[in-house]
mmCIF file of C-alpha atoms in Angstrom:
data_model
loop_
_atom_site.group_PDB
_atom_site.id
_atom_site.type_symbol
_atom_site.label_atom_id
_atom_site.label_comp_id
_atom_site.label_asym_id
_atom_site.label_seq_id
_atom_site.Cartn_x
_atom_site.Cartn_y
_atom_site.Cartn_z
ATOM 1 C CA MET I 1 5.559 -7.617 -17.812
ATOM 2 C CA LYS I 2 2.831 -5.327 -16.560
ATOM 3 C CA VAL I 3 0.379 -6.727 -14.132
ATOM 4 C CA TYR I 4 -2.785 -4.762 -13.725
ATOM 5 C CA ILE I 5 -5.193 -4.802 -10.784
ATOM 6 C CA ILE I 6 -8.606 -3.008 -9.804
ATOM 7 C CA SER I 7 -8.275 -0.704 -6.907
ATOM 8 C CA PHE I 8 -11.005 1.210 -5.072
ATOM 9 C CA LEU I 9 -10.599 4.981 -4.562
ATOM 10 C CA ILE I 10 -13.046 6.141 -1.864
ATOM 11 C CA LEU I 11 -13.831 9.205 -2.295
ATOM 12 C CA ALA I 12 -16.044 11.673 -0.131
ATOM 13 C CA SER I 13 -16.489 9.415 2.725
ATOM 14 C CA ALA I 14 -15.777 9.618 6.308
ATOM 15 C CA PHE I 15 -12.454 7.703 6.069
ATOM 16 C CA ILE I 16 -10.035 6.963 3.237
ATOM 17 C CA TYR I 17 -7.110 4.527 3.335
ATOM 18 C CA CYS I 18 -4.696 6.822 4.055
ATOM 19 C CA HIS I 19 -2.337 8.331 6.881
ATOM 20 C CA GLU I 20 -4.491 11.357 7.057
ATOM 21 C CA HIS I 21 -8.335 12.383 6.668
ATOM 22 C CA PRO I 22 -8.163 14.649 3.627
ATOM 23 C CA THR I 23 -10.400 17.633 3.310
ATOM 24 C CA LYS I 24 -13.431 17.836 0.963
ATOM 25 C CA GLU I 25 -11.271 20.271 -0.970
ATOM 26 C CA GLU I 26 -8.344 17.678 -1.229
ATOM 27 C CA ILE I 27 -10.921 14.792 -2.251
ATOM 28 C CA GLN I 28 -12.662 17.011 -4.900
ATOM 29 C CA ASN I 29 -8.850 17.939 -6.447
ATOM 30 C CA GLU I 30 -7.978 14.192 -6.563
ATOM 31 C CA LEU I 31 -11.525 13.115 -8.112
ATOM 32 C CA ASN I 32 -11.115 16.048 -10.558
ATOM 33 C CA GLN I 33 -8.113 14.052 -12.252
ATOM 34 C CA LYS I 34 -9.548 10.836 -12.372
ATOM 35 C CA ALA I 35 -10.943 9.335 -15.474
ATOM 36 C CA ILE I 36 -14.066 7.429 -14.670
ATOM 37 C CA TYR I 37 -14.637 4.068 -15.356
ATOM 38 C CA TYR I 38 -17.642 1.796 -15.855
ATOM 39 C CA GLY I 39 -18.954 0.303 -12.780
ATOM 40 C CA SER I 40 -17.962 3.132 -10.598
ATOM 41 C CA THR I 41 -20.572 4.426 -8.096
ATOM 42 C CA LEU I 42 -21.034 8.203 -8.268
ATOM 43 C CA ARG I 43 -22.515 11.152 -6.503
ATOM 44 C CA ILE I 44 -23.790 13.499 -9.078
ATOM 45 C CA ARG I 45 -24.553 17.455 -8.404
ATOM 46 C CA ASN I 46 -26.533 19.694 -10.117
ATOM 47 C CA GLN I 47 -23.942 22.893 -10.867
ATOM 48 C CA ASN I 48 -26.954 25.498 -10.505
ATOM 49 C CA SER I 49 -28.738 24.440 -7.581
ATOM 50 C CA ARG I 50 -25.904 22.617 -5.925
ATOM 51 C CA HIS I 51 -28.250 19.830 -5.131
ATOM 52 C CA HIS I 52 -27.293 16.112 -5.659
ATOM 53 C CA LEU I 53 -29.284 13.508 -7.563
ATOM 54 C CA TYR I 54 -31.233 11.233 -5.362
ATOM 55 C CA SER I 55 -34.027 8.336 -5.131
ATOM 56 C CA MET I 56 -35.788 6.444 -2.458
ATOM 57 C CA ASP I 57 -38.129 3.458 -2.428
ATOM 58 C CA VAL I 58 -41.200 5.871 -2.644
ATOM 59 C CA SER I 59 -43.403 6.007 -5.776
ATOM 60 C CA TYR I 60 -45.060 8.918 -7.393
ATOM 61 C CA GLY I 61 -48.834 8.920 -6.775
ATOM 62 C CA SER I 62 -49.764 9.996 -10.551
ATOM 63 C CA GLY I 63 -47.895 9.970 -13.842
ATOM 64 C CA SER I 64 -45.805 6.853 -14.339
ATOM 65 C CA ARG I 65 -46.242 5.664 -10.592
ATOM 66 C CA GLY I 66 -42.413 5.064 -10.776
ATOM 67 C CA GLN I 67 -39.768 5.563 -7.813
ATOM 68 C CA VAL I 68 -39.055 9.249 -7.117
ATOM 69 C CA VAL I 69 -36.071 10.959 -8.130
ATOM 70 C CA THR I 70 -35.437 14.116 -6.654
ATOM 71 C CA ALA I 71 -32.470 16.302 -5.773
ATOM 72 C CA THR I 72 -31.276 16.932 -2.342
ATOM 73 C CA GLU I 73 -28.751 19.567 -0.762
ATOM 74 C CA SER I 74 -27.186 17.122 1.692
ATOM 75 C CA ASP I 75 -23.951 15.737 0.526
ATOM 76 C CA SER I 76 -23.931 12.532 2.764
ATOM 77 C CA GLU I 77 -27.327 10.962 1.786
ATOM 78 C CA ILE I 78 -26.829 7.180 1.041
ATOM 79 C CA GLY I 79 -29.719 7.653 -1.443
ATOM 80 C CA SER I 80 -27.631 9.931 -3.511
ATOM 81 C CA TYR I 81 -25.300 7.241 -5.267
ATOM 82 C CA PHE I 82 -25.752 5.651 -8.643
ATOM 83 C CA THR I 83 -23.823 3.097 -10.510
ATOM 84 C CA ILE I 84 -22.814 3.931 -14.127
ATOM 85 C CA LYS I 85 -23.148 1.272 -16.844
ATOM 86 C CA HIS I 86 -23.375 0.785 -20.541
ATOM 87 C CA GLY I 87 -26.684 1.810 -22.130
ATOM 88 C CA HIS I 88 -29.688 -0.750 -22.663
ATOM 89 C CA GLY I 89 -29.179 -2.660 -25.720
ATOM 90 C CA LYS I 90 -25.489 -1.371 -26.211
ATOM 91 C CA PRO I 91 -22.248 -3.138 -26.065
ATOM 92 C CA ILE I 92 -21.137 -4.450 -22.614
ATOM 93 C CA GLN I 93 -18.747 -2.147 -20.873
ATOM 94 C CA THR I 94 -16.816 -3.412 -17.723
ATOM 95 C CA PHE I 95 -14.520 -1.772 -15.251
ATOM 96 C CA THR I 96 -11.703 -1.960 -17.711
ATOM 97 C CA ASN I 97 -13.482 0.521 -19.876
ATOM 98 C CA THR I 98 -13.627 4.379 -19.289
ATOM 99 C CA VAL I 99 -16.585 6.346 -19.725
ATOM 100 C CA LYS I 100 -16.353 8.417 -22.973
ATOM 101 C CA CYS I 101 -17.989 11.725 -23.821
ATOM 102 C CA GLY I 102 -20.772 11.039 -26.074
ATOM 103 C CA ASP I 103 -21.311 7.489 -24.451
ATOM 104 C CA ILE I 104 -24.899 6.041 -24.017
ATOM 105 C CA ILE I 105 -25.328 5.054 -20.544
ATOM 106 C CA ARG I 106 -27.646 4.034 -17.563
ATOM 107 C CA LEU I 107 -27.651 5.403 -13.887
ATOM 108 C CA GLU I 108 -28.765 2.490 -11.432
ATOM 109 C CA HIS I 109 -29.840 3.424 -7.888
ATOM 110 C CA ILE I 110 -27.598 1.302 -5.759
ATOM 111 C CA ASN I 111 -30.198 1.070 -2.829
ATOM 112 C CA THR I 112 -32.997 -0.150 -5.151
ATOM 113 C CA GLY I 113 -31.531 -1.558 -8.195
ATOM 114 C CA LYS I 114 -33.808 0.893 -10.225
ATOM 115 C CA ASN I 115 -32.345 3.123 -13.215
ATOM 116 C CA ILE I 116 -33.208 6.602 -13.722
ATOM 117 C CA TYR I 117 -35.865 6.579 -16.258
ATOM 118 C CA GLY I 118 -37.650 9.132 -18.763
ATOM 119 C CA SER I 119 -41.064 9.109 -19.946
ATOM 120 C CA ASN I 120 -43.792 11.177 -21.632
ATOM 121 C CA HIS I 121 -45.655 11.752 -18.554
ATOM 122 C CA ALA I 122 -45.800 15.305 -16.914
ATOM 123 C CA SER I 123 -43.587 15.911 -13.859
ATOM 124 C CA PRO I 124 -45.556 16.856 -10.892
ATOM 125 C CA VAL I 125 -44.348 20.266 -9.893
ATOM 126 C CA SER I 126 -42.957 21.901 -13.227
ATOM 127 C CA ASN I 127 -45.054 19.928 -15.789
ATOM 128 C CA LYS I 128 -41.982 19.342 -17.653
ATOM 129 C CA LEU I 129 -41.045 15.641 -18.437
ATOM 130 C CA GLU I 130 -41.236 13.197 -15.679
ATOM 131 C CA ILE I 131 -38.146 11.557 -14.378
ATOM 132 C CA SER I 132 -38.371 8.430 -12.088
ATOM 133 C CA ALA I 133 -36.595 5.349 -11.436
ATOM 134 C CA GLN I 134 -37.785 1.922 -12.696
ATOM 135 C CA GLY I 135 -36.823 -1.665 -13.594
ATOM 136 C CA GLN I 136 -35.703 -4.638 -11.465
ATOM 137 C CA ASN I 137 -32.046 -5.678 -10.609
ATOM 138 C CA GLY I 138 -30.876 -2.903 -12.697
ATOM 139 C CA GLU I 139 -32.665 -3.864 -15.836
ATOM 140 C CA SER I 140 -35.327 -2.020 -17.667
ATOM 141 C CA ASP I 141 -35.724 -0.700 -21.406
ATOM 142 C CA GLY I 142 -34.497 1.911 -23.631
ATOM 143 C CA ASN I 143 -36.195 4.808 -21.588
ATOM 144 C CA ASP I 144 -33.205 4.566 -19.200
ATOM 145 C CA ASN I 145 -30.792 5.329 -21.669
ATOM 146 C CA PHE I 146 -28.980 8.920 -21.366
ATOM 147 C CA VAL I 147 -26.271 10.298 -23.455
ATOM 148 C CA ILE I 148 -23.226 12.229 -21.542
ATOM 149 C CA GLU I 149 -22.622 15.351 -23.502
ATOM 150 C CA CYS I 150 -19.478 16.907 -21.897
ATOM 151 C CA ILE I 151 -18.741 20.557 -21.683
ATOM 152 C CA GLY I 152 -15.460 21.571 -22.978
ATOM 153 C CA GLN I 153 -14.230 18.234 -24.118
ATOM 154 C CA SER I 154 -14.519 16.553 -27.369
ATOM 155 C CA LYS I 155 -16.738 13.509 -28.133
ATOM 156 C CA GLY I 156 -14.831 10.275 -27.568
ATOM 157 C CA SER I 157 -12.562 11.610 -24.861
ATOM 158 C CA ASP I 158 -12.586 10.362 -21.354
ATOM 159 C CA LEU I 159 -14.933 11.608 -18.774
ATOM 160 C CA VAL I 160 -12.785 12.950 -15.867
ATOM 161 C CA GLY I 161 -14.069 14.171 -12.412
ATOM 162 C CA LYS I 162 -13.700 17.795 -13.352
ATOM 163 C CA THR I 163 -15.903 17.676 -16.308
ATOM 164 C CA GLU I 164 -19.319 19.212 -16.303
ATOM 165 C CA PHE I 165 -21.790 17.615 -18.672
ATOM 166 C CA TYR I 166 -25.355 17.488 -19.744
ATOM 167 C CA LEU I 167 -27.508 14.153 -19.546
ATOM 168 C CA GLN I 168 -29.598 14.023 -22.607
ATOM 169 C CA HIS I 169 -32.578 11.366 -22.420
ATOM 170 C CA LEU I 170 -32.004 9.367 -25.692
ATOM 171 C CA ASN I 171 -35.683 8.617 -26.563
ATOM 172 C CA THR I 172 -36.728 11.974 -26.053
ATOM 173 C CA SER I 173 -33.730 14.309 -26.715
ATOM 174 C CA GLN I 174 -34.531 16.311 -23.427
ATOM 175 C CA PHE I 175 -32.083 17.274 -20.796
ATOM 176 C CA LEU I 176 -32.196 16.408 -16.980
ATOM 177 C CA THR I 177 -32.693 19.237 -14.980
ATOM 178 C CA THR I 178 -33.341 20.643 -11.377
ATOM 179 C CA SER I 179 -34.035 24.023 -9.910
ATOM 180 C CA ARG I 180 -34.554 25.522 -6.785
ATOM 181 C CA ARG I 181 -37.840 27.003 -8.331
ATOM 182 C CA PHE I 182 -39.305 23.566 -8.435
ATOM 183 C CA SER I 183 -39.410 22.070 -4.813
ATOM 184 C CA PHE I 184 -41.814 19.619 -2.913
ATOM 185 C CA ASN I 185 -43.822 21.248 -0.123
ATOM 186 C CA GLN I 186 -46.960 20.766 1.824
ATOM 187 C CA ASN I 187 -49.134 22.347 -1.272
ATOM 188 C CA ASN I 188 -47.985 20.146 -4.073
ATOM 189 C CA CYS I 189 -47.018 16.923 -1.881
ATOM 190 C CA GLY I 190 -49.285 17.125 1.353
ATOM 191 C CA PHE I 191 -48.447 16.713 4.866
ATOM 192 C CA ASN I 192 -45.847 14.143 5.902
ATOM 193 C CA CYS I 193 -44.327 14.316 2.500
ATOM 194 C CA PRO I 194 -41.308 11.933 2.437
ATOM 195 C CA ILE I 195 -39.498 14.103 -0.086
ATOM 196 C CA MET I 196 -40.518 17.616 1.454
ATOM 197 C CA ASN I 197 -38.131 20.449 0.485
ATOM 198 C CA HIS I 198 -36.457 18.168 -2.202
ATOM 199 C CA LEU I 199 -36.131 19.509 -5.704
ATOM 200 C CA GLU I 200 -38.025 18.000 -8.432
ATOM 201 C CA VAL I 201 -35.868 16.379 -11.093
ATOM 202 C CA SER I 202 -37.216 16.320 -14.665
ATOM 203 C CA CYS I 203 -36.222 16.796 -18.352
ATOM 204 C CA GLN I 204 -36.666 19.812 -20.547
ATOM 205 C CA ARG I 205 -35.995 20.648 -24.281
ATOM 206 C CA SER I 206 -33.357 22.920 -24.155
ATOM 207 C CA LYS I 207 -29.894 23.377 -22.210
ATOM 208 C CA ASP I 208 -29.102 25.883 -19.681
ATOM 209 C CA ASN I 209 -27.269 26.587 -16.344
ATOM 210 C CA GLU I 210 -30.019 24.191 -14.686
ATOM 211 C CA THR I 211 -28.851 21.270 -16.931
ATOM 212 C CA LYS I 212 -25.251 21.235 -15.960
ATOM 213 C CA TRP I 213 -24.008 18.196 -13.829
ATOM 214 C CA LYS I 214 -20.806 17.157 -11.984
ATOM 215 C CA ILE I 215 -19.470 14.041 -10.249
ATOM 216 C CA VAL I 216 -18.582 15.331 -6.775
ATOM 217 C CA GLY I 217 -17.908 11.969 -5.089
ATOM 218 C CA GLY I 218 -18.603 8.308 -4.919
ATOM 219 C CA ILE I 219 -16.628 4.917 -5.313
ATOM 220 C CA ILE I 220 -14.545 5.461 -8.455
ATOM 221 C CA LEU I 221 -12.990 2.511 -9.913
ATOM 222 C CA GLN I 222 -9.244 2.999 -11.054
ATOM 223 C CA LYS I 223 -6.910 0.674 -13.024
ATOM 224 C CA SER I 224 -3.495 0.790 -11.248
ATOM 225 C CA GLN I 225 -0.240 -0.428 -13.173
ATOM 226 C CA PHE I 226 2.185 -2.633 -11.231
ATOM 227 C CA SER I 227 5.467 -3.785 -13.003
ATOM 228 C CA ASN I 228 7.865 -6.423 -11.556
ATOM 229 C CA ASP I 229 11.133 -7.165 -13.146
ATOM 230 C CA ASN I 230 10.759 -10.879 -12.116
ATOM 231 C CA ASP I 231 7.493 -11.259 -13.943
ATOM 232 C CA LYS I 232 5.875 -12.012 -10.859
ATOM 233 C CA ASP I 233 2.612 -10.362 -9.245
ATOM 234 C CA PRO I 234 3.775 -9.012 -5.985
ATOM 235 C CA LEU I 235 0.089 -8.996 -4.728
ATOM 236 C CA ASN I 236 -0.569 -12.364 -5.410
ATOM 237 C CA ASP I 237 2.760 -13.401 -3.910
ATOM 238 C CA TYR I 238 2.180 -11.454 -0.793
ATOM 239 C CA ASP I 239 -0.981 -12.292 1.445
ATOM 240 C CA ASP I 240 -1.814 -12.112 4.985
ATOM 241 C CA ASP I 241 -2.320 -15.928 5.719
ATOM 242 C CA ASP I 242 -0.644 -16.760 8.934
ATOM 243 C CA ASP I 243 1.326 -19.393 7.633
ATOM 244 C CA ASP I 244 4.774 -19.622 9.518
ATOM 245 C CA ASP I 245 6.437 -21.773 6.786
ATOM 246 C CA GLU I 246 5.384 -19.391 4.182
ATOM 247 C CA GLU I 247 7.494 -16.572 2.819
ATOM 248 C CA HIS I 248 6.054 -13.377 0.882
ATOM 249 C CA TYR I 249 7.572 -11.071 -1.608
ATOM 250 C CA ASN I 250 8.343 -7.872 -0.405
ATOM 251 C CA PRO I 251 7.816 -5.288 -3.131
ATOM 252 C CA SER I 252 9.655 -2.453 -1.516
ATOM 253 C CA SER I 253 13.075 -4.401 -1.346
ATOM 254 C CA ASN I 254 12.701 -7.136 -3.994
ATOM 255 C CA THR I 255 13.754 -9.678 -1.186
ATOM 256 C CA LYS I 256 11.441 -12.239 0.417
ATOM 257 C CA LYS I 257 10.287 -11.847 3.871
ATOM 258 C CA ASP I 258 8.909 -13.944 6.567
ATOM 259 C CA ALA I 259 5.280 -14.039 7.138
ATOM 260 C CA ASN I 260 5.475 -13.254 10.813
ATOM 261 C CA VAL I 261 5.649 -9.314 10.249
ATOM 262 C CA GLU I 262 3.592 -6.607 12.114
ATOM 263 C CA GLU I 263 0.282 -5.757 10.503
ATOM 264 C CA ASP I 264 1.096 -2.257 10.038
ATOM 265 C CA GLU I 265 4.127 -3.234 7.896
ATOM 266 C CA TYR I 266 1.889 -4.924 5.479
ATOM 267 C CA GLU I 267 -0.348 -1.974 5.296
ATOM 268 C CA GLU I 268 2.678 0.325 4.515
ATOM 269 C CA VAL I 269 3.740 -1.886 1.794
ATOM 270 C CA ASN I 270 0.063 -2.077 0.162
ATOM 271 C CA PHE I 271 -0.295 1.466 0.710
ATOM 272 C CA ASN I 272 3.100 2.587 -0.937
ATOM 273 C CA ARG I 273 2.239 0.304 -3.991
ATOM 274 C CA ARG I 274 -1.156 1.924 -4.696
ATOM 275 C CA ASP I 275 -0.263 4.829 -6.926
ATOM 276 C CA ASP I 276 -3.987 5.840 -7.471
ATOM 277 C CA LEU I 277 -4.429 7.567 -4.114
#
């Protein structure tokens, strides 16, 4: 009997549940091999500018007056995390479903609960299609739907970490873009601008190098497989309650073990069973 659990793979953070602190290169190499599941929280980088998709609780003063969406060079901004979920009006996808190339998706900003959103307003710097973040508690309308168009992978295949992709706004057929040529400064944003030196994020009609994106970190949901000859779930039978009379299954030896063991022995067993790290 196979028992499935969901485990969190924490990527691009200051600490990973491991015996060593991996380098950024090691983290990226690990991420590159992972299929992306719905419900994962992602950090997405533009491949040309090397800036990361970003939002914050500040609104544009014109156009849609929606929440700003920009791109930042920093790779540690908390505002650069977005949860990937099924498209508005589309079948519900859960953390047991992988994101497929060609899927219609939404990106919800984790700090504000607003979705990346396209409209027919002109963007403030480049005069392209404005991109903002709108909605409440992750709900908006069809203008927050984007199609993931994978580069070098066929439609219907799993989106994996190494894949570069385009994000095509469904209602306008335009592509999410950012460029170092269009940044916010004192001339177009004024003094004390909260997004000073950020790059504008917009949509444009055609694909080019400035419309290529890639996942470079985040909290990536993964489905790990565990099998047990005794048709039991070792993780359900093995917990940390300090009950002196309770015995616990030890998955490394197929024997039962008294609850009074050292805490690091618990961690070692749990870690050894996590084959997604």
